[in-house]
mmCIF file of C-alpha atoms in Angstrom:
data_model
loop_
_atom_site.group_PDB
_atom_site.id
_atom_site.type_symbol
_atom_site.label_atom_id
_atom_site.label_comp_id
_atom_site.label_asym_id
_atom_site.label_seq_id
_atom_site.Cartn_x
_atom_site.Cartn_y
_atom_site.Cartn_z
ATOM 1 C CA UNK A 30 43.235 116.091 146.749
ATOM 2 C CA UNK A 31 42.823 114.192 143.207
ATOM 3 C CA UNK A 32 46.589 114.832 142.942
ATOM 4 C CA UNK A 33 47.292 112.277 145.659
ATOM 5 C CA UNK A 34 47.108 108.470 144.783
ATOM 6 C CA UNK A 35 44.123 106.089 146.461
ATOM 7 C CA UNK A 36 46.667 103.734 147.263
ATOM 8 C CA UNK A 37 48.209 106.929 149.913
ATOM 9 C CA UNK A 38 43.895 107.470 151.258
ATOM 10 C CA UNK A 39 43.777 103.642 151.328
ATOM 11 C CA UNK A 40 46.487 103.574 153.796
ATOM 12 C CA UNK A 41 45.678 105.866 155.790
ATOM 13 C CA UNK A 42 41.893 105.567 156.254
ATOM 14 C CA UNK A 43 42.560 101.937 157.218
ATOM 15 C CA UNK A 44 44.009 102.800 160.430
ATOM 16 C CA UNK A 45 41.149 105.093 161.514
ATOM 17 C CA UNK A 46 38.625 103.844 164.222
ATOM 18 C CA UNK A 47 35.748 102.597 162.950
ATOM 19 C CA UNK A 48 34.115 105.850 163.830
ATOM 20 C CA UNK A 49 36.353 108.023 162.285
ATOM 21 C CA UNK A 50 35.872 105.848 159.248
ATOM 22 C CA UNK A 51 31.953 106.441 158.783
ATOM 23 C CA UNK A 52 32.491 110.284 159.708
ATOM 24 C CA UNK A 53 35.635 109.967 156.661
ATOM 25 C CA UNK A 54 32.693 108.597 153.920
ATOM 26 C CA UNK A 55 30.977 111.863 154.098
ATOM 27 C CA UNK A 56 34.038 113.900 152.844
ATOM 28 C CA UNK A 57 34.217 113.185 149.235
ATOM 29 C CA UNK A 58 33.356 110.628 146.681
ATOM 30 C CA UNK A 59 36.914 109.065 146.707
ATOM 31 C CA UNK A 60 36.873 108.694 150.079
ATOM 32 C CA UNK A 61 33.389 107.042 150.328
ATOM 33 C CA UNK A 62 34.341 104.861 147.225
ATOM 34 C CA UNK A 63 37.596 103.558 149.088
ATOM 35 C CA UNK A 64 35.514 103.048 152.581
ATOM 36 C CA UNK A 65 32.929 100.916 150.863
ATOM 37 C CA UNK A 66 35.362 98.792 149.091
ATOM 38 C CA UNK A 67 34.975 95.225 150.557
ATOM 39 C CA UNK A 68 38.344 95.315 150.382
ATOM 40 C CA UNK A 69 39.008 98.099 152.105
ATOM 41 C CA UNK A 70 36.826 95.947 154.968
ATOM 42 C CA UNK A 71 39.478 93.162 155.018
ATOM 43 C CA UNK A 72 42.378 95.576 155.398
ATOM 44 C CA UNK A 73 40.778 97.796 157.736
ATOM 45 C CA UNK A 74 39.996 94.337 159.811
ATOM 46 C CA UNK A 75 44.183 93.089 159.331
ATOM 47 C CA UNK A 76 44.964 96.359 160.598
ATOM 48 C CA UNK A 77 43.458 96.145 163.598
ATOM 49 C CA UNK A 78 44.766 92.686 164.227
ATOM 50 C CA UNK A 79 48.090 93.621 164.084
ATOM 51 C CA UNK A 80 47.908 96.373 166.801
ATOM 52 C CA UNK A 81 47.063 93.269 168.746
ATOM 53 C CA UNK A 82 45.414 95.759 170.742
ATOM 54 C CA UNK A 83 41.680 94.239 171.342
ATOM 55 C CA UNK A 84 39.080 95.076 173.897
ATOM 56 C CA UNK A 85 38.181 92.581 176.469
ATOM 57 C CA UNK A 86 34.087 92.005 177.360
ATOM 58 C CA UNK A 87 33.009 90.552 180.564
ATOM 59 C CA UNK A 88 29.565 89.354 180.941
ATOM 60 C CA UNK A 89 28.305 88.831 184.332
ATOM 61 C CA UNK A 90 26.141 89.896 187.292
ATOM 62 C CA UNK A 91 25.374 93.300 188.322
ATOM 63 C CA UNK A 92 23.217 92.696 191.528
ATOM 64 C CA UNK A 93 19.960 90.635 189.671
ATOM 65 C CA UNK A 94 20.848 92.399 186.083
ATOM 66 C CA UNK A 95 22.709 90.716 183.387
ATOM 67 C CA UNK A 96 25.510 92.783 181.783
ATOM 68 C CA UNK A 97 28.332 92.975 179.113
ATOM 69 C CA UNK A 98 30.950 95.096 179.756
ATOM 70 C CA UNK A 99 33.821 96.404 177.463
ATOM 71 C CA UNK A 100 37.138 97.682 178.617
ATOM 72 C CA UNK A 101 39.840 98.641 176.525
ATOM 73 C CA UNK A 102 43.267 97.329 175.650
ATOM 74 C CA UNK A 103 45.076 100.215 177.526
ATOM 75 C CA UNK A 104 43.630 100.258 180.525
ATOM 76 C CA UNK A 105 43.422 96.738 181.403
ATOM 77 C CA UNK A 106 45.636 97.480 184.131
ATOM 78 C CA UNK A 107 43.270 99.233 185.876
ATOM 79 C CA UNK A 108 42.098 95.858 186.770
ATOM 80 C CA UNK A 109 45.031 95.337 189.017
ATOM 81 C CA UNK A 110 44.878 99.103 190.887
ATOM 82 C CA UNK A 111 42.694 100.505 193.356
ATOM 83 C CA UNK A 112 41.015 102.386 190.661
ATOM 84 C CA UNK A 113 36.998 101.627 190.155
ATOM 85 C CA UNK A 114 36.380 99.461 187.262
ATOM 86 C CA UNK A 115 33.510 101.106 186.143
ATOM 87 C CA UNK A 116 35.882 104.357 185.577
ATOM 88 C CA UNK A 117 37.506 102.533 182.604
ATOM 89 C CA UNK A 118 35.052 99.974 181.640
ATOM 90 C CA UNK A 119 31.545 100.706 179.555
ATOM 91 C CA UNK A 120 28.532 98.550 179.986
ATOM 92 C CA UNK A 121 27.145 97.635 176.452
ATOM 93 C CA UNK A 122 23.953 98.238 175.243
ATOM 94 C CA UNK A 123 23.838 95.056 173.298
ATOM 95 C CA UNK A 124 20.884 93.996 170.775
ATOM 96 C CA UNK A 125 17.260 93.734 172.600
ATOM 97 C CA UNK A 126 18.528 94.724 175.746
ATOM 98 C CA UNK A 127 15.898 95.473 178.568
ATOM 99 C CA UNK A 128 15.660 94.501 181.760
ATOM 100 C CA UNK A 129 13.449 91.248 181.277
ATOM 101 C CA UNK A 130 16.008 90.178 178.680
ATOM 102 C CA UNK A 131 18.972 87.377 179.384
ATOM 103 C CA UNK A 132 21.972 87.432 177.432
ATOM 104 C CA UNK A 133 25.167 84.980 177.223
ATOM 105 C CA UNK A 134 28.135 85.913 175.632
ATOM 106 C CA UNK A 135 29.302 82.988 173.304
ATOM 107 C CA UNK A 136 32.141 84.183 171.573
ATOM 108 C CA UNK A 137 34.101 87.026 169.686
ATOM 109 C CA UNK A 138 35.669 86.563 166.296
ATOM 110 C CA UNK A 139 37.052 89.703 164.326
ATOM 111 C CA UNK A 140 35.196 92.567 165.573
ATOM 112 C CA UNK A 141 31.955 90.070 165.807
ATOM 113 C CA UNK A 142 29.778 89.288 168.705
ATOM 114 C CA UNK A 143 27.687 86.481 169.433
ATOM 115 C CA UNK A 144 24.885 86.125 171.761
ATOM 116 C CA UNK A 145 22.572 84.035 173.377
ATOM 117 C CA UNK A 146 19.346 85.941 173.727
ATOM 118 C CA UNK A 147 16.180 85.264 176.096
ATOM 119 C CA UNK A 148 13.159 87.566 175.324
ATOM 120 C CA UNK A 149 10.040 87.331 176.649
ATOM 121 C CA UNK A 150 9.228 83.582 176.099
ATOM 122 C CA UNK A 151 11.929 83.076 173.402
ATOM 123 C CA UNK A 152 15.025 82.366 173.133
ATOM 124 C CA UNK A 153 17.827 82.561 169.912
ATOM 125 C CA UNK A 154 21.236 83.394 168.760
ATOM 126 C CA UNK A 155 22.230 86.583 167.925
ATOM 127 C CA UNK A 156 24.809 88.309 165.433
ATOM 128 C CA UNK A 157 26.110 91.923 166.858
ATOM 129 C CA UNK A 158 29.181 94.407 165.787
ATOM 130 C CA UNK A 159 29.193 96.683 168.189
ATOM 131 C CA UNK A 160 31.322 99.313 166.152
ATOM 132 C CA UNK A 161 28.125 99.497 163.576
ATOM 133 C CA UNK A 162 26.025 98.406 165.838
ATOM 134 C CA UNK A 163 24.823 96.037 163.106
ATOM 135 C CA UNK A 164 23.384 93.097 164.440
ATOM 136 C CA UNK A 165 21.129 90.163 162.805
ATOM 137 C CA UNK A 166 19.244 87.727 164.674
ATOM 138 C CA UNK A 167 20.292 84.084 163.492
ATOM 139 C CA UNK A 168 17.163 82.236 161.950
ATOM 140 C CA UNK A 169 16.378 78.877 163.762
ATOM 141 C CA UNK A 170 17.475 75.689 162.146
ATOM 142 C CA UNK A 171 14.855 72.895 160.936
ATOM 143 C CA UNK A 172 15.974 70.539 163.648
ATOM 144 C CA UNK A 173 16.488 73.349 166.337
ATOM 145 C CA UNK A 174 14.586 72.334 169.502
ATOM 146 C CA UNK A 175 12.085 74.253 171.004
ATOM 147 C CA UNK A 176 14.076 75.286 173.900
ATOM 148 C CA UNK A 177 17.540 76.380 173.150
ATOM 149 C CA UNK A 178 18.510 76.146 176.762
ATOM 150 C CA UNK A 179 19.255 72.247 175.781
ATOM 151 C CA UNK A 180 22.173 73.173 173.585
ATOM 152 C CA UNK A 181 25.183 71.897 174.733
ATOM 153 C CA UNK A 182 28.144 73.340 173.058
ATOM 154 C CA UNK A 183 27.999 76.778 170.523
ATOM 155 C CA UNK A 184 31.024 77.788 168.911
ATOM 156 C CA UNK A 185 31.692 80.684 166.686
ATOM 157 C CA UNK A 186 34.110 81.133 164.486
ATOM 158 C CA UNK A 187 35.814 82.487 160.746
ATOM 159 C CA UNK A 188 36.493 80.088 158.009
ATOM 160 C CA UNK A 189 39.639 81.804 156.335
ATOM 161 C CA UNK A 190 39.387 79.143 153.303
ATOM 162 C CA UNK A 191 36.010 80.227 152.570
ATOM 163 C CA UNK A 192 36.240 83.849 153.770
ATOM 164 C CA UNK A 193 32.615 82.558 155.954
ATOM 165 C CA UNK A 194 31.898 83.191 160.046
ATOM 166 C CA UNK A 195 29.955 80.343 160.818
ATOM 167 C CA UNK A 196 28.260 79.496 164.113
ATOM 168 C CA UNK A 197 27.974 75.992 165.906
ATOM 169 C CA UNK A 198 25.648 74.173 167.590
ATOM 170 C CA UNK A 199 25.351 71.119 169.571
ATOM 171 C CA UNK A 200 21.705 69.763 170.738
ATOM 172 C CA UNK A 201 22.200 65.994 172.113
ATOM 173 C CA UNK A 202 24.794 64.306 169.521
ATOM 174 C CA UNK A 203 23.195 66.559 166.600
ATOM 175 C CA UNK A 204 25.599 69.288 165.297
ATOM 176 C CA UNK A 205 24.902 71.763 163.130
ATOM 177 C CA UNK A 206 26.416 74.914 161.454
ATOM 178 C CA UNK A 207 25.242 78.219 160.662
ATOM 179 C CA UNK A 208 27.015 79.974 157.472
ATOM 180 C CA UNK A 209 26.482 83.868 157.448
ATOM 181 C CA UNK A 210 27.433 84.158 153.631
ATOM 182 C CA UNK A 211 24.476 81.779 153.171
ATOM 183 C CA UNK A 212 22.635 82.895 156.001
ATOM 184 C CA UNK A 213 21.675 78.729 156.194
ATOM 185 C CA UNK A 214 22.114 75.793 159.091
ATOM 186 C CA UNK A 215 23.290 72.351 157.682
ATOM 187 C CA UNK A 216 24.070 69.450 159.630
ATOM 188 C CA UNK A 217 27.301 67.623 159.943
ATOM 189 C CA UNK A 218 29.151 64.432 161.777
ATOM 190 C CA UNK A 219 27.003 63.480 164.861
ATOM 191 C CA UNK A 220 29.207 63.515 167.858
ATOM 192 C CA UNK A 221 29.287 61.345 170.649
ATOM 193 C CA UNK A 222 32.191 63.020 172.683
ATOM 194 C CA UNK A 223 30.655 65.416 175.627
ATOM 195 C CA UNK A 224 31.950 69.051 176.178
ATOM 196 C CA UNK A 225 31.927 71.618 178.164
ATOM 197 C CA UNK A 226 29.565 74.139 177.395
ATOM 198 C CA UNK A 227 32.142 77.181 176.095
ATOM 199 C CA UNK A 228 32.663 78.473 173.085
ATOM 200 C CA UNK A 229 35.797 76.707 172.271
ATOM 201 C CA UNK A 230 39.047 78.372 171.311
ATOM 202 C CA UNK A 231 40.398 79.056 167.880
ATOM 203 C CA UNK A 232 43.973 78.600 167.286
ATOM 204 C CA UNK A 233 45.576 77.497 163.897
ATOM 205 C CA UNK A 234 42.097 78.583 162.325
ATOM 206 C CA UNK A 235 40.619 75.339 164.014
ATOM 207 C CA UNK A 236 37.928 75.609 167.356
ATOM 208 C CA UNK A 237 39.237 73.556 169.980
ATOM 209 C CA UNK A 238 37.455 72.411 173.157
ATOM 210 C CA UNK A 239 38.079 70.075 176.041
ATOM 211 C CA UNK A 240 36.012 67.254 175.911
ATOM 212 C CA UNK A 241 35.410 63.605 177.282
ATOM 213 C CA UNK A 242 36.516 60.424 174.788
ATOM 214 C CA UNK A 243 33.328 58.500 173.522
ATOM 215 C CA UNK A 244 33.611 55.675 176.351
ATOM 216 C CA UNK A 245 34.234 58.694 178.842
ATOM 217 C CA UNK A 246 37.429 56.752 180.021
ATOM 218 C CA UNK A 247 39.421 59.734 179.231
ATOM 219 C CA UNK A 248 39.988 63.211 178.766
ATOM 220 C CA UNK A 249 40.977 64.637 175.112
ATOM 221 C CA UNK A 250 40.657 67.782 173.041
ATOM 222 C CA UNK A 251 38.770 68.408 169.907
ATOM 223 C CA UNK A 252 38.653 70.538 167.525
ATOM 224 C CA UNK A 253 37.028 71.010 164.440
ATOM 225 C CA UNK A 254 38.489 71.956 160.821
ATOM 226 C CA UNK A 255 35.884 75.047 159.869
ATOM 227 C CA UNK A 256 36.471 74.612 156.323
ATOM 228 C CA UNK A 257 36.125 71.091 156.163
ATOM 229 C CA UNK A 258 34.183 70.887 159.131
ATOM 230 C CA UNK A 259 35.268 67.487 160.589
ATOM 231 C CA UNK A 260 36.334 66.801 164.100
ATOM 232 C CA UNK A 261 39.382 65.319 164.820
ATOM 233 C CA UNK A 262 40.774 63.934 168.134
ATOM 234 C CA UNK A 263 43.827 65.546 169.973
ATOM 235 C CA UNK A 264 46.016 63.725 172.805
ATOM 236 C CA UNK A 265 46.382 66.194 176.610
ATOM 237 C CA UNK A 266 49.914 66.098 177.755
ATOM 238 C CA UNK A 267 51.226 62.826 179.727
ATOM 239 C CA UNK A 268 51.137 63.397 183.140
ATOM 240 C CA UNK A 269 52.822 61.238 186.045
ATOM 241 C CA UNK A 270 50.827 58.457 186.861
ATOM 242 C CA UNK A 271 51.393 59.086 190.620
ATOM 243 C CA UNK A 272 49.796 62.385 190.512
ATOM 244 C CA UNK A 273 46.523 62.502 188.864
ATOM 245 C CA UNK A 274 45.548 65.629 186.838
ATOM 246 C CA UNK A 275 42.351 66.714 185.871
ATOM 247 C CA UNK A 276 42.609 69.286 183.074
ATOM 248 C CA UNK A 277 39.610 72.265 182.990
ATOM 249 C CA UNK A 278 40.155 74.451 179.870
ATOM 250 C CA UNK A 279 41.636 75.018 176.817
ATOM 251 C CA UNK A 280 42.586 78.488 176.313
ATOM 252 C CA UNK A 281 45.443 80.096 174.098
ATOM 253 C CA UNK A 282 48.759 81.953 174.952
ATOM 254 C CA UNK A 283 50.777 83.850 173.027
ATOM 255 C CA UNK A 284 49.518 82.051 169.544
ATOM 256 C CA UNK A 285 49.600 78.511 170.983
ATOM 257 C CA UNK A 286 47.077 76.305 172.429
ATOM 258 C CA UNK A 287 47.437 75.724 175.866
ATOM 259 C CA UNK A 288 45.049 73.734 178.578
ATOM 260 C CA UNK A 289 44.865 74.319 182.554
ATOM 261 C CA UNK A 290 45.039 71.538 184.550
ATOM 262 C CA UNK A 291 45.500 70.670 188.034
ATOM 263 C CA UNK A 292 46.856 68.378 190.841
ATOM 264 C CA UNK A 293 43.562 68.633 193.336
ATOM 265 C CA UNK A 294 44.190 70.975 196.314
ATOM 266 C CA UNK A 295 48.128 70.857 194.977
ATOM 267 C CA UNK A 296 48.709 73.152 192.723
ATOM 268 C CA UNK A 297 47.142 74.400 188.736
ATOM 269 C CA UNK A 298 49.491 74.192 185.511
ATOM 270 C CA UNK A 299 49.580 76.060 182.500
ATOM 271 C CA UNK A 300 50.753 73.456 179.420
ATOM 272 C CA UNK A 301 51.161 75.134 175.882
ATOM 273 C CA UNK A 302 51.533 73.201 172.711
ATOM 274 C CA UNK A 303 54.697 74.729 171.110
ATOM 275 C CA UNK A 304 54.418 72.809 168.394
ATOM 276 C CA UNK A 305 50.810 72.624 166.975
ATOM 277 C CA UNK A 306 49.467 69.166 166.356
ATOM 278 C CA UNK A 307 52.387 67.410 167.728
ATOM 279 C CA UNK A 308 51.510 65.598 170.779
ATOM 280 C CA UNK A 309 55.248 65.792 172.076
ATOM 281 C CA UNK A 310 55.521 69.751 171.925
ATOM 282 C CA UNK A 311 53.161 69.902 175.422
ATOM 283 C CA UNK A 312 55.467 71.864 177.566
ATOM 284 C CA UNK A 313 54.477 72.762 181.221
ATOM 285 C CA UNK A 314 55.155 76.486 181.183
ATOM 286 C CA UNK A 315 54.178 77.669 184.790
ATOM 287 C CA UNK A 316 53.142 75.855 187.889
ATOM 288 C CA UNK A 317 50.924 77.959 190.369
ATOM 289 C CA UNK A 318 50.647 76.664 193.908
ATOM 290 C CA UNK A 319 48.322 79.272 195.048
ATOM 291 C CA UNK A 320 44.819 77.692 197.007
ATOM 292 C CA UNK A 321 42.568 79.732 195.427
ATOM 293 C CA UNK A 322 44.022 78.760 191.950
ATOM 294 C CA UNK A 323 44.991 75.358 192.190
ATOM 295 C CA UNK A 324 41.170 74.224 193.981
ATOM 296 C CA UNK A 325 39.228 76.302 191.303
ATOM 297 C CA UNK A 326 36.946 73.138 189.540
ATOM 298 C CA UNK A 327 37.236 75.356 186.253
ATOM 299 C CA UNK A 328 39.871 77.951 185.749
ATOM 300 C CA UNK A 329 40.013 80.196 182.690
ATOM 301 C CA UNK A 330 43.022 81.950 181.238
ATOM 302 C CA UNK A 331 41.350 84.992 180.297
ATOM 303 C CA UNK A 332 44.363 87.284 178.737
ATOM 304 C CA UNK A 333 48.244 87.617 178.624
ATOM 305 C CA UNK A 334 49.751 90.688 178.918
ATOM 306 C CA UNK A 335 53.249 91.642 177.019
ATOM 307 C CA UNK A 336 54.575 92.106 180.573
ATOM 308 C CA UNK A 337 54.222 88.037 181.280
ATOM 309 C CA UNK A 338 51.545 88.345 183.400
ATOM 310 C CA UNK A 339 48.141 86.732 182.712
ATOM 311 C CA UNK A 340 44.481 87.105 183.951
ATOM 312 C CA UNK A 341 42.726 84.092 185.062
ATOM 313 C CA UNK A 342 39.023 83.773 185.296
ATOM 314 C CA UNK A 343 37.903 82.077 189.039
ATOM 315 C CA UNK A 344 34.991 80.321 188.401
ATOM 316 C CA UNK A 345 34.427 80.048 192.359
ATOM 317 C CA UNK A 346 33.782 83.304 193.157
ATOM 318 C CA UNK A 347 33.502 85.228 189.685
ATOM 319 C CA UNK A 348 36.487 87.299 190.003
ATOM 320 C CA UNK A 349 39.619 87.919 187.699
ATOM 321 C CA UNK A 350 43.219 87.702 189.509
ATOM 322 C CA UNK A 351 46.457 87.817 187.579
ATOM 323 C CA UNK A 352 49.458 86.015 188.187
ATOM 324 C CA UNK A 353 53.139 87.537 187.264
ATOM 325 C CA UNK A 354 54.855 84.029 186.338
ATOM 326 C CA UNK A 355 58.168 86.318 186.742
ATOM 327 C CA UNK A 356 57.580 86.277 190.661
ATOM 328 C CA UNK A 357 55.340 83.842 190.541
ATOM 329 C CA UNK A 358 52.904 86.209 192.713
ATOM 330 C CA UNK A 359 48.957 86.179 192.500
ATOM 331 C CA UNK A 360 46.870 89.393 192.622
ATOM 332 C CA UNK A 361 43.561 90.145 193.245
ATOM 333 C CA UNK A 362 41.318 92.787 190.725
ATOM 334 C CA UNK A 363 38.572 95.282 191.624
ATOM 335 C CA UNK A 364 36.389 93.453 189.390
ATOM 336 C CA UNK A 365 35.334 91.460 192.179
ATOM 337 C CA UNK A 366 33.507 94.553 194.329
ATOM 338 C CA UNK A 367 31.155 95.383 190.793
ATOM 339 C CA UNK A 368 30.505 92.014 189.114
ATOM 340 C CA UNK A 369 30.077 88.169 189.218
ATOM 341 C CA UNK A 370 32.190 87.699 186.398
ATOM 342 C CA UNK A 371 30.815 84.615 184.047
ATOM 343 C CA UNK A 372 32.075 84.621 180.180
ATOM 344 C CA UNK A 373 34.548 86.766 178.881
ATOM 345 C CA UNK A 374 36.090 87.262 175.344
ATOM 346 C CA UNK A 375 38.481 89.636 173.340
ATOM 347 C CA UNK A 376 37.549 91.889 170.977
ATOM 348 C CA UNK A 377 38.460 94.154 168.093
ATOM 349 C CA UNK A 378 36.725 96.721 166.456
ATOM 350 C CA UNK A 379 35.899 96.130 162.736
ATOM 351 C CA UNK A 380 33.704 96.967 159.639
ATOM 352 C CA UNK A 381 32.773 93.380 158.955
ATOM 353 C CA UNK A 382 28.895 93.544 157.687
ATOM 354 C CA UNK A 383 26.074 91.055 158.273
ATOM 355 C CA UNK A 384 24.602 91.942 155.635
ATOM 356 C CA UNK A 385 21.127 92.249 157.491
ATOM 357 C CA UNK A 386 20.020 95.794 157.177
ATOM 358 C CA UNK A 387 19.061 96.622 161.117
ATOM 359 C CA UNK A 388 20.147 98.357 163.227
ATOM 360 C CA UNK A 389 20.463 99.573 166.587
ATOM 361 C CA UNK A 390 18.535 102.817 166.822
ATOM 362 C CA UNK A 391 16.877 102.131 163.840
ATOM 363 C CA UNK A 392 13.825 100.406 162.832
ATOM 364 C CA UNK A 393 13.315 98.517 159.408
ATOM 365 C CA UNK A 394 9.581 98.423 158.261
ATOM 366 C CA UNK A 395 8.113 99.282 161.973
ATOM 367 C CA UNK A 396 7.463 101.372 164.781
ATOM 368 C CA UNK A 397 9.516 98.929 166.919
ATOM 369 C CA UNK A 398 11.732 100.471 169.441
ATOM 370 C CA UNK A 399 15.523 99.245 168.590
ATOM 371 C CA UNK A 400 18.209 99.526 171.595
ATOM 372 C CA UNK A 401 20.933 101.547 170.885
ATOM 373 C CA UNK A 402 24.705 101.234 171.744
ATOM 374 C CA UNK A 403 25.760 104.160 174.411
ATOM 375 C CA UNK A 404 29.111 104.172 173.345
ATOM 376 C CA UNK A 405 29.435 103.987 169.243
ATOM 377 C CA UNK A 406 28.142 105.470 166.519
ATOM 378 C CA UNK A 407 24.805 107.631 166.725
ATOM 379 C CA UNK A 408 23.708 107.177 163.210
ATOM 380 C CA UNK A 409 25.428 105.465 160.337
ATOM 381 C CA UNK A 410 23.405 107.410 157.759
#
């Protein structure tokens, strides 16, 4: 095997699952060497994004139980037959999971998870890879409050200037943001615009969110620079006069920005920024006339499929139903018979680290019980 360059093994292990990849270490010294390379990380990770192949998580409502479930890239279209969900789909054992615990997800960002976490009479922010089942609970800021049911907006994100994911939070007009590679809060602008509580969309390497103007006299969206981490203003498409819209989301499709909007009890429209940053590149790209679309008070595009078809999120009723802009037809999913669908975001597997030494399955310094992940890795020893 010395014969053959690392440059061939680099290649080649960094298209492995991430499982395959921890079983690969224990082969040879070479091989463990290459695997433990940061950069072999960052490959590994660009890799994966260019299968474009991610896994989608749903958190919602299983009867009175809060779950995350995971279903794969290939059989998302099992969402749209008579199959069961729960054939394809795998409920996650995330970080402190029992059945007293409440969990929010807040956001995906490579191969990253982040979660809000209520345990017992406490309540934080949470750090999770589910491939490594890595996960490191986020230390509380100086000027966190108490309760961190009173935050209005959390974002997470990756800061590609920087190489940083950095997490942020919103309590009142006070903003603040979490750096993993310092594992430290700092504040930044106070903000006087109000949001929707989501975890905002990145596109162009910015987070984007759909917000109120300061004198709440209009609708706008912002977004935030995560290098430079200032907030800038961006104009919603102009809309006739003599039909009032009311946009609900941002979202993205196909690369591009794109908000929902909709003319009440009329019909919802999909706009997409072609151009990012210019204000005149808002194109309308589909109009659905559909009554359970077009009255939804907060519809979510959810994923696009190569087909053309996309899966919205009904905020109504908790369901997912796709729409094939092709025939301009509306169908329902199973999802709706299993789950009260809530939060949703994509995901792809990755060896990103957190640097943080625990563990699911494994205890650091204690008898503590650790939850561990039913469907990865049993030990990453």
């Amino acid at each position: 095997m010395s014969s053959v360059p690392d440059e061939i093994y680099l290649e080649v292990l960094s298209r492995l699952p991430v499982r395959s990849t921890y079983v690969c270490k224990c082969v040879c010294k070479t091989w463990f060497s290459i695997i433990s390379n940061p950069n072999f990380v960052k490959k590994h990770l660009n890799h994966s994004l260019q299968r474009n192949k991610p896994t989608l998580m749903l958190k919602g409502m299983d009867g009175v139980k809060e779950v995350i479930y995971s279903i794969g890239h290939d059989s998302l279209k099992s969402l749209l037959s008579r199959d069961k969900f729960l054939d394809y789909a795998v409920e996650m054992d995330y970080p402190f999971n029992s059945p007293e615990c409440l969990v929010d997800l807040l956001g995906c960002c490579h191969g990253l998870v982040c979660l809000w976490l209520e345990v017992g009479d406490g309540t934080f922010l949470c750090l999770w890879n589910p491939a490594t089942k890595e996960y490191k609970q986020v230390p509380k800021s100086p000027d966190d409050h108490d309760d961190m049911n009173q935050m209005s907006m959390v974002a997470f994100g990756y800061d590609s200037k920087n190489d940083d994911y950095k997490l942020l939070t919103r309590f009142d007009n006070l903003v603040q943001v979490y750096s993993l590679g310092l594992n430290s809060w700092k504040r930044i602008e106070n903000v006087e615009f109000r949001s929707f509580r989501d975890a905002g969309v990145l596109v162009n390497g910015d987070l984007h969110w759909l917000a109120e103007s300061k004198d709440s006299s209009r609708q706008i969206v912002v977004s935030l620079d995560m290098s430079e981490e200032i907030f800038k203003e961006m104009q919603l498409p102009k809309t006739s006069v003599s039909r009032p819209h009311r946009f609900m989301t941002v979202g993205a499709l196909e690369g591009c920005l794109c908000v929902l909007g909709s003319v009440i009890c009329l019909q919802a429209e999909v706009w997409v920024m072609q151009d990012y940053g210019v204000h005149e590149s808002w194109t309308k790209r589909y109009v659905i006339n559909h009554e359970s679309v077009a009255n939804d008070y907060l519809l979510r595009l959810v994923w696009s499929f190569k087909s053309g078809e996309i899966l919205f999120g009904i905020s109504s009723n908790g369901s997912l139903i796709s729409y094939d802009p092709n025939y301009r037809r509306l169908r329902s999913t199973n999802l709706l018979r299993v789950t009260h669908l809530q939060k949703e975001g994509s995901y792809c597997e990755s060896l990103i680290s957190l640097n943080s030494n625990t563990y699911q399955g494994r205890t650091r310094g204690t008898n503590r019980s650790v939850p561990r992940h039913r469907g990865g890795l049993d030990s990453l020893d």
